[in-house]
Coordinates of C-alpha atoms in Angstrom, one line a residue:
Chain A
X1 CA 74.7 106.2 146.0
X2 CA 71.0 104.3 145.2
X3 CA 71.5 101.2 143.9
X4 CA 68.2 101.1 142.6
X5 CA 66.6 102.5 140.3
X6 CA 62.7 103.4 140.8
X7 CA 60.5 102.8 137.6
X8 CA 56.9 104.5 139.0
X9 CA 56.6 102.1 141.7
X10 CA 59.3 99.2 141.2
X11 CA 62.2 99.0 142.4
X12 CA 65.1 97.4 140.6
X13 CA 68.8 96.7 140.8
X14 CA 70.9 95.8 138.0
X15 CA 74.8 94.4 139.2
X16 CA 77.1 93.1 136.7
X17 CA 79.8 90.8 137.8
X18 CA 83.2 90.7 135.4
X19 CA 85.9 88.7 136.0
X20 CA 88.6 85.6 134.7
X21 CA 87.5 82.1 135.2
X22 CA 87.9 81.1 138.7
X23 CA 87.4 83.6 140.7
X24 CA 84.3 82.7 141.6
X25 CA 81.9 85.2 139.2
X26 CA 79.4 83.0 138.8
X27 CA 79.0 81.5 142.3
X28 CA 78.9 85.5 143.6
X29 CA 75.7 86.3 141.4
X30 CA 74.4 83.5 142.9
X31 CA 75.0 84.4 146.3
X32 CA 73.4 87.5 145.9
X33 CA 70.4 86.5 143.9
X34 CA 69.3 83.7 146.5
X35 CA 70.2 86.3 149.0
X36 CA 68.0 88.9 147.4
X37 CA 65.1 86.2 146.6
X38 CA 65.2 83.5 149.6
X39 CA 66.1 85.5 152.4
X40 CA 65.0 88.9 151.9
X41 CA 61.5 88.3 149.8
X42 CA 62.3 89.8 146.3
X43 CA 62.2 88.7 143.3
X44 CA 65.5 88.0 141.4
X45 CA 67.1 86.1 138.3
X46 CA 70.9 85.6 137.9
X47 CA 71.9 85.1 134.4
X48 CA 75.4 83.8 132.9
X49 CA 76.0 84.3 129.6
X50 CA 78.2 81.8 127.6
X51 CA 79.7 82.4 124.4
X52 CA 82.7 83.3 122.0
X53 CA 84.1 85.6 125.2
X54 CA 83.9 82.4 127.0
X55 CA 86.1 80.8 125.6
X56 CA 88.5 83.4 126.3
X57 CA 88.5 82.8 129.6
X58 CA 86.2 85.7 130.7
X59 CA 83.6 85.3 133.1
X60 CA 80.1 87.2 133.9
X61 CA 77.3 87.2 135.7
X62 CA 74.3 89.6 135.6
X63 CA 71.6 89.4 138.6
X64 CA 68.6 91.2 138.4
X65 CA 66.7 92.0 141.9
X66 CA 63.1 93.6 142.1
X67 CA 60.2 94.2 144.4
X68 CA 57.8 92.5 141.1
X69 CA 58.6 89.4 138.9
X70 CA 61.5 90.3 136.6
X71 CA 60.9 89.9 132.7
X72 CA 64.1 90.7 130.9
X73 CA 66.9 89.5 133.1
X74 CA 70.1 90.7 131.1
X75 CA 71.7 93.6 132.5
X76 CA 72.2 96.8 129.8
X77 CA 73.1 99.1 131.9
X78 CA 74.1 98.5 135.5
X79 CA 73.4 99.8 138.9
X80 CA 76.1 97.7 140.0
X81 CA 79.6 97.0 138.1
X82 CA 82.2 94.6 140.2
X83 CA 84.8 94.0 138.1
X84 CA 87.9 91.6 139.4
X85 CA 90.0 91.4 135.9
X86 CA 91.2 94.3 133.9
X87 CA 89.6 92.8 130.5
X88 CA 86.3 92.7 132.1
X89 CA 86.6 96.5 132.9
X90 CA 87.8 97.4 129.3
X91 CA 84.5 95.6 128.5
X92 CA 82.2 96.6 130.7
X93 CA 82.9 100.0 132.0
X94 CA 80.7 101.4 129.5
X95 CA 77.6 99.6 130.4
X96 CA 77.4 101.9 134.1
X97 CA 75.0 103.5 134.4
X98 CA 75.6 107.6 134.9
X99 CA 75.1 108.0 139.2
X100 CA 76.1 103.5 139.0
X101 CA 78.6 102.2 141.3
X102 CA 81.7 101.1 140.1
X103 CA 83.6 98.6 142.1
X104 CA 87.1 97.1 141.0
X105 CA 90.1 94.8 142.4
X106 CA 92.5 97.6 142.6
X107 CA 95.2 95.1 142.4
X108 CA 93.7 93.9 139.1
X109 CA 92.3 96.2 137.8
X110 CA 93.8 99.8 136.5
X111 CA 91.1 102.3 135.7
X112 CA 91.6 104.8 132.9
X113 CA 93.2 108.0 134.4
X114 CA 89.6 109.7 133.2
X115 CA 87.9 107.8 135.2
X116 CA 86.4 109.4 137.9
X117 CA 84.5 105.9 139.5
X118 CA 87.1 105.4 142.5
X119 CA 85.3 103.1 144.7
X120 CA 86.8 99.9 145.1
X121 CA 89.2 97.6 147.0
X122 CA 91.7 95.0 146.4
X123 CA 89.6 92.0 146.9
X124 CA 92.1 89.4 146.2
X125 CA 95.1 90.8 148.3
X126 CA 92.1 90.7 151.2
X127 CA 91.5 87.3 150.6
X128 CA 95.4 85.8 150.5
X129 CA 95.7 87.8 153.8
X130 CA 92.7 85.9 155.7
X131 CA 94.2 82.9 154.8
X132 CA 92.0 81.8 151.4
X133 CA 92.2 83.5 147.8
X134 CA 88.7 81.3 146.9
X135 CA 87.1 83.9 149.6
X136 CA 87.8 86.5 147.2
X137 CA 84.2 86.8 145.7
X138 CA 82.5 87.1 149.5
X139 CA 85.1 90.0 150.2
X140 CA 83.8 91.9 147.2
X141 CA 80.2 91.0 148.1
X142 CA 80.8 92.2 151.7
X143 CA 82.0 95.8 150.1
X144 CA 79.5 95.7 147.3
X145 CA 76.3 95.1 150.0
X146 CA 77.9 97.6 152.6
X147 CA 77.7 100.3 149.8
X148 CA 74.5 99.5 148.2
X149 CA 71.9 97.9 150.5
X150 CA 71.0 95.9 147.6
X151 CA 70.4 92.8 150.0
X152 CA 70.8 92.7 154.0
X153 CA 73.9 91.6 155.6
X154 CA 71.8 89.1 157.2
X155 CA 70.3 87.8 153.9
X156 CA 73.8 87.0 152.4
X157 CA 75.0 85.6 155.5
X158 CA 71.8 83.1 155.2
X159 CA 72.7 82.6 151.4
X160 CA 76.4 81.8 152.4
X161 CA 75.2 79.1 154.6
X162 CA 72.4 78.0 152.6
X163 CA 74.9 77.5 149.4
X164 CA 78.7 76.5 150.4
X165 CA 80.0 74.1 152.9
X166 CA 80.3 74.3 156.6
X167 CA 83.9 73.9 156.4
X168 CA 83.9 77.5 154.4
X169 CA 81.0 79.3 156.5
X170 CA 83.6 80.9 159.3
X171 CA 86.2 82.7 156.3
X172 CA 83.5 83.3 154.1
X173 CA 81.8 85.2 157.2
X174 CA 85.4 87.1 158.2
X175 CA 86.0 87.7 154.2
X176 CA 82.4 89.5 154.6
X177 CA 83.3 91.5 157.2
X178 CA 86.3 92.6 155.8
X179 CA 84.7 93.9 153.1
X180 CA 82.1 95.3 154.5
X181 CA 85.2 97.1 156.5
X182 CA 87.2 98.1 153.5
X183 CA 83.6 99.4 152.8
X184 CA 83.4 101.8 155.6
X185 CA 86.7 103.3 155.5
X186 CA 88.2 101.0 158.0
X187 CA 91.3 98.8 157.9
X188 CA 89.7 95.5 156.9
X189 CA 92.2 92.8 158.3
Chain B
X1 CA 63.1 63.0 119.1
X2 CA 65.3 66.2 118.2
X3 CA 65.8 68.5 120.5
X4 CA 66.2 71.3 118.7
X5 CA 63.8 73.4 117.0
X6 CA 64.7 75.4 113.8
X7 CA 63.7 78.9 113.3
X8 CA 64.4 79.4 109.9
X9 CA 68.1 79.1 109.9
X10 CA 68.9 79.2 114.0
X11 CA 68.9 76.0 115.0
X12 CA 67.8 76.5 119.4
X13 CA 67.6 74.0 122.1
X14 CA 65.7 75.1 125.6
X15 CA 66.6 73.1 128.0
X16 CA 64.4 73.4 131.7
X17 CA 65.5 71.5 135.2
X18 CA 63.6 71.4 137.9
X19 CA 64.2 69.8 141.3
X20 CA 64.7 70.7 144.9
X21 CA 67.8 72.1 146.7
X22 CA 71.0 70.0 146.9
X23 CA 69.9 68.0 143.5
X24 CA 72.3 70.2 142.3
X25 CA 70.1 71.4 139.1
X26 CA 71.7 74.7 139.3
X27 CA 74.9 72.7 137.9
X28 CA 73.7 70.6 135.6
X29 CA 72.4 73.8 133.4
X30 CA 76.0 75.3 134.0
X31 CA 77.8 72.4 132.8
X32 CA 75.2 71.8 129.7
X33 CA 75.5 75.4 129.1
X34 CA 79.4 75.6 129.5
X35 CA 79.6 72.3 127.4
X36 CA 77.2 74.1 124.2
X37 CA 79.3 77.1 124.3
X38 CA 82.7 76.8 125.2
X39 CA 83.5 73.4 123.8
X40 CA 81.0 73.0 121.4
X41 CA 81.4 76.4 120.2
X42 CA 77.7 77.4 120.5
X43 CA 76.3 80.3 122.2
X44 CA 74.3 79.4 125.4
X45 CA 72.6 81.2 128.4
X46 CA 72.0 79.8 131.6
X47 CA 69.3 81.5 133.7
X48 CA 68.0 80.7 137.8
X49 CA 65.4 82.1 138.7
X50 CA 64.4 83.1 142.5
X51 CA 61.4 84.3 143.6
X52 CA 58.5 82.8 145.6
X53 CA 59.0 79.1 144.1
X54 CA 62.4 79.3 145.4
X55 CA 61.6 79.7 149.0
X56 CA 59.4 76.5 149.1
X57 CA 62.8 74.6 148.1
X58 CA 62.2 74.2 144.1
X59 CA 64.8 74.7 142.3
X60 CA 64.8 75.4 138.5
X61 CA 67.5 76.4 136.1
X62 CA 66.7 77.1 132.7
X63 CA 69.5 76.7 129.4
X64 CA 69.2 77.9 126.0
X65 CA 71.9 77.0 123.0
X66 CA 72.0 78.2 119.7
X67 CA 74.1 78.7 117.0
X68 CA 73.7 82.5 117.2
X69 CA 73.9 84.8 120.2
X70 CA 70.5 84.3 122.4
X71 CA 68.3 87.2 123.0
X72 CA 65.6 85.8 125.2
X73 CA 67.1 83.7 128.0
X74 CA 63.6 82.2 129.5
X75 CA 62.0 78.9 128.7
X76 CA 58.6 79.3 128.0
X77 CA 58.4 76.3 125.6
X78 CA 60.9 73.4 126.8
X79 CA 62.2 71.1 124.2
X80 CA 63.5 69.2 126.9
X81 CA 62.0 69.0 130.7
X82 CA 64.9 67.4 133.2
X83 CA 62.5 66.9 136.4
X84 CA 64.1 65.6 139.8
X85 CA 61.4 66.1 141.8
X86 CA 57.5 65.9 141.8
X87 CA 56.6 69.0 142.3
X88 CA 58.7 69.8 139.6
X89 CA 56.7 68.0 137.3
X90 CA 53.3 69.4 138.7
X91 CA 54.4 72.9 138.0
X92 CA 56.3 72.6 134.8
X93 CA 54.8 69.2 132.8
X94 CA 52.6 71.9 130.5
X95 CA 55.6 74.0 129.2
X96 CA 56.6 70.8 127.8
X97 CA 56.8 71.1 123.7
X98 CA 54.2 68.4 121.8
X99 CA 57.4 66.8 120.7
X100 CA 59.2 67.4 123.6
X101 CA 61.3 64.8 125.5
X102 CA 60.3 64.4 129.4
X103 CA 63.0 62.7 131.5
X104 CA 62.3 62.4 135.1
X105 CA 63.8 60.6 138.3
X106 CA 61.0 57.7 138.1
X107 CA 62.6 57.1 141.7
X108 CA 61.0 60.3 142.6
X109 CA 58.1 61.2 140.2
X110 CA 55.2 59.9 139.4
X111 CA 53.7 61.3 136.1
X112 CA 49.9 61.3 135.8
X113 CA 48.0 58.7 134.4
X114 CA 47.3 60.0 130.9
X115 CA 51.2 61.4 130.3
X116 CA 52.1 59.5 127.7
X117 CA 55.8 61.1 127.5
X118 CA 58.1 58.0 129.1
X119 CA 61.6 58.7 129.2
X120 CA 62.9 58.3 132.3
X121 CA 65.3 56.6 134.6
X122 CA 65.8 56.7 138.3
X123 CA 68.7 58.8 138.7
X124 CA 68.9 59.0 142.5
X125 CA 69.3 55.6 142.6
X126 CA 72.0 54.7 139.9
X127 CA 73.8 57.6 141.7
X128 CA 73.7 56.4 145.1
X129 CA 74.7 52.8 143.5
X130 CA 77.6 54.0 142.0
X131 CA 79.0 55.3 145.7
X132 CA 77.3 58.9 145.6
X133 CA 74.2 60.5 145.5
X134 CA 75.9 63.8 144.7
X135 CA 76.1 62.6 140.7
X136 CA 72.9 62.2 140.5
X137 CA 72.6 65.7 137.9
X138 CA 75.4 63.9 136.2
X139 CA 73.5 60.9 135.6
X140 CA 70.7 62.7 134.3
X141 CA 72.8 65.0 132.2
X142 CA 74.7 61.5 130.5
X143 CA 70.9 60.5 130.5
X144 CA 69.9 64.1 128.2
X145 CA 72.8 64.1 125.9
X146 CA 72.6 60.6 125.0
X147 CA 69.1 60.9 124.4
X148 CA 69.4 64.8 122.3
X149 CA 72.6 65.2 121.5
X150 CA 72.5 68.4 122.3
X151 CA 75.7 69.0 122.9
X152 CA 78.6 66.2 122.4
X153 CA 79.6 63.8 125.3
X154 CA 83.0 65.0 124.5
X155 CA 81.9 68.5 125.4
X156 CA 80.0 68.0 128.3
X157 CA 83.2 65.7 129.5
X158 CA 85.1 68.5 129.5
X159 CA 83.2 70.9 131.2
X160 CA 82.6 68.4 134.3
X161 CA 86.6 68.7 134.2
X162 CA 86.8 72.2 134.0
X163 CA 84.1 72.9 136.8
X164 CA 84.1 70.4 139.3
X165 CA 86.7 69.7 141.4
X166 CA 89.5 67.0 139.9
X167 CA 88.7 64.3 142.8
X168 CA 85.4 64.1 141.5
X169 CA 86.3 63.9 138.0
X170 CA 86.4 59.6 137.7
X171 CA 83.2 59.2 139.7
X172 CA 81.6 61.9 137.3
X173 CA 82.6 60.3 134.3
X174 CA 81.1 57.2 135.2
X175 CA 78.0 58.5 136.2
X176 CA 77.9 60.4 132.7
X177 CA 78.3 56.5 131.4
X178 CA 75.8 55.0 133.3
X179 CA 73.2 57.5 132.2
X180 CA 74.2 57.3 128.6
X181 CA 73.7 53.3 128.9
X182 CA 70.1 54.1 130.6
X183 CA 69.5 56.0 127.9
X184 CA 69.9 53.3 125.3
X185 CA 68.4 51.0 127.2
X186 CA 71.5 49.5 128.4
X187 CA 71.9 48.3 132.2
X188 CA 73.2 51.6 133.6
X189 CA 75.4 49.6 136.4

């Protein structure tokens, strides 16, 4: 699966992040924006959008990551669908794109039985299991970057280190990996 | 000065920051956006932008309330230019509105000679008075509201509690005070 998708000569990703306040949505797009941008030269805007689903607890992040400048930075349809909260996937499932990658907390989240999108991993049971349910956000960025090449490991390593404290960089690195594992078919603990 | 601009009926506030890394300007859009929309029932978008700037250390986080849902997220026209850093000010002083209001760290930038836009107070320091150079965003954002009233003060209180950790919750609040006193040309201390 291309996470890209290749308008004449540009490249672009589009990755939606869904999820329930706290688990760390916003600080993920982040991540992977500065990863994109900083560390690995492209261009890349992360957008949250605040409003009446807000207040509902809901939580979303949109990054957009090209080889050019990026003029419209909300995400229609996505390359890239992580989804850590069952609401967000009744909400957002639709905005995939056709060949997108769909990637979900299969302990959160229940796709419908048509649903043929099956790649995914349960982020959160990963994270209590090395130790910190905050980590749950790098484990899905681990998987998500594994599948998709979107950004180099290296790049989000550097945008780990660049963005949270020291105290966090060793799980945040082990909660990569596992993901990255889970990723690649491996046992991820 | 009103910080708002009315199209017609939509009433639209854009909000630009600009500083360097660990100013923590990424935050103080989230808060002022999460404030706007989730307390003050508005709708708000809160855009970063990475690219080339980005690299250099600038840091820039763009917010834009409304009363109705936002359809373009970027600030080309600021109604209100939050700058932390002189650089900052170098690249974005022109995007400033003719009625704009400018607020700077006059700890750390120096407008040009002819800028007659004043408002200003030396954030860095107040923070680092009050125990911790980490509020300094929060002094600039009790700083804004005061100033715009862009969103409420009740708003943006509860969106510092919501976001940041609770430790940091009585320190916050009184950094939010002592920019709102700066603001009305009170002692901020």
């Amino acid at each position: 699966m291309d996470a890209t998708v290749d308008n004449g000569t540009v490249a672009t990703s589009r990755i939606r992040f869904g999820g329930v306040g706290g688990q760390g949505i916003v600080l993920a797009g982040r991540l992977l924006g500065k990863a994109a941008a900083i560390f690995d030269e492209k261009e890349a805007v992360c957008t949250q959008t605040y409003g009446p689903e807000a207040r509902g607890g809901a939580s979303r992040a949109d990054v957009v990551i090209s080889d050019e400048p990026v003029d419209y930075p909300f995400v229609i349809q996505a390359d890239v669908l992580a989804l850590l909260f069952q609401e967000a996937y009744v909400k957002f499932r639709s905005c995939l794109a056709p060949d997108g990658l769909l990637i979900v907390d299969t302990g959160l989240v229940r796709p419908a039985e048509d649903d043929d999108a099956d790649h995914g991993l349960p982020a959160t049971e990963i994270a209590e299991k090395l130790g910190n349910r905050l980590t749950t956000n790098v484990v899905l960025l681990g998987y998500l970057v594994e599948k998709t090449g979107v950004v180099s490991r290296e790049a989000l390593e550097a945008a780990i280190r660049d963005t949270v404290r020291p105290e966090h960089h060793e799980i945040d690195m082990r909660a990569l990996e596992a993901g990255a594992r889970a990723a690649r078919g491996e046992d991820p603990l």
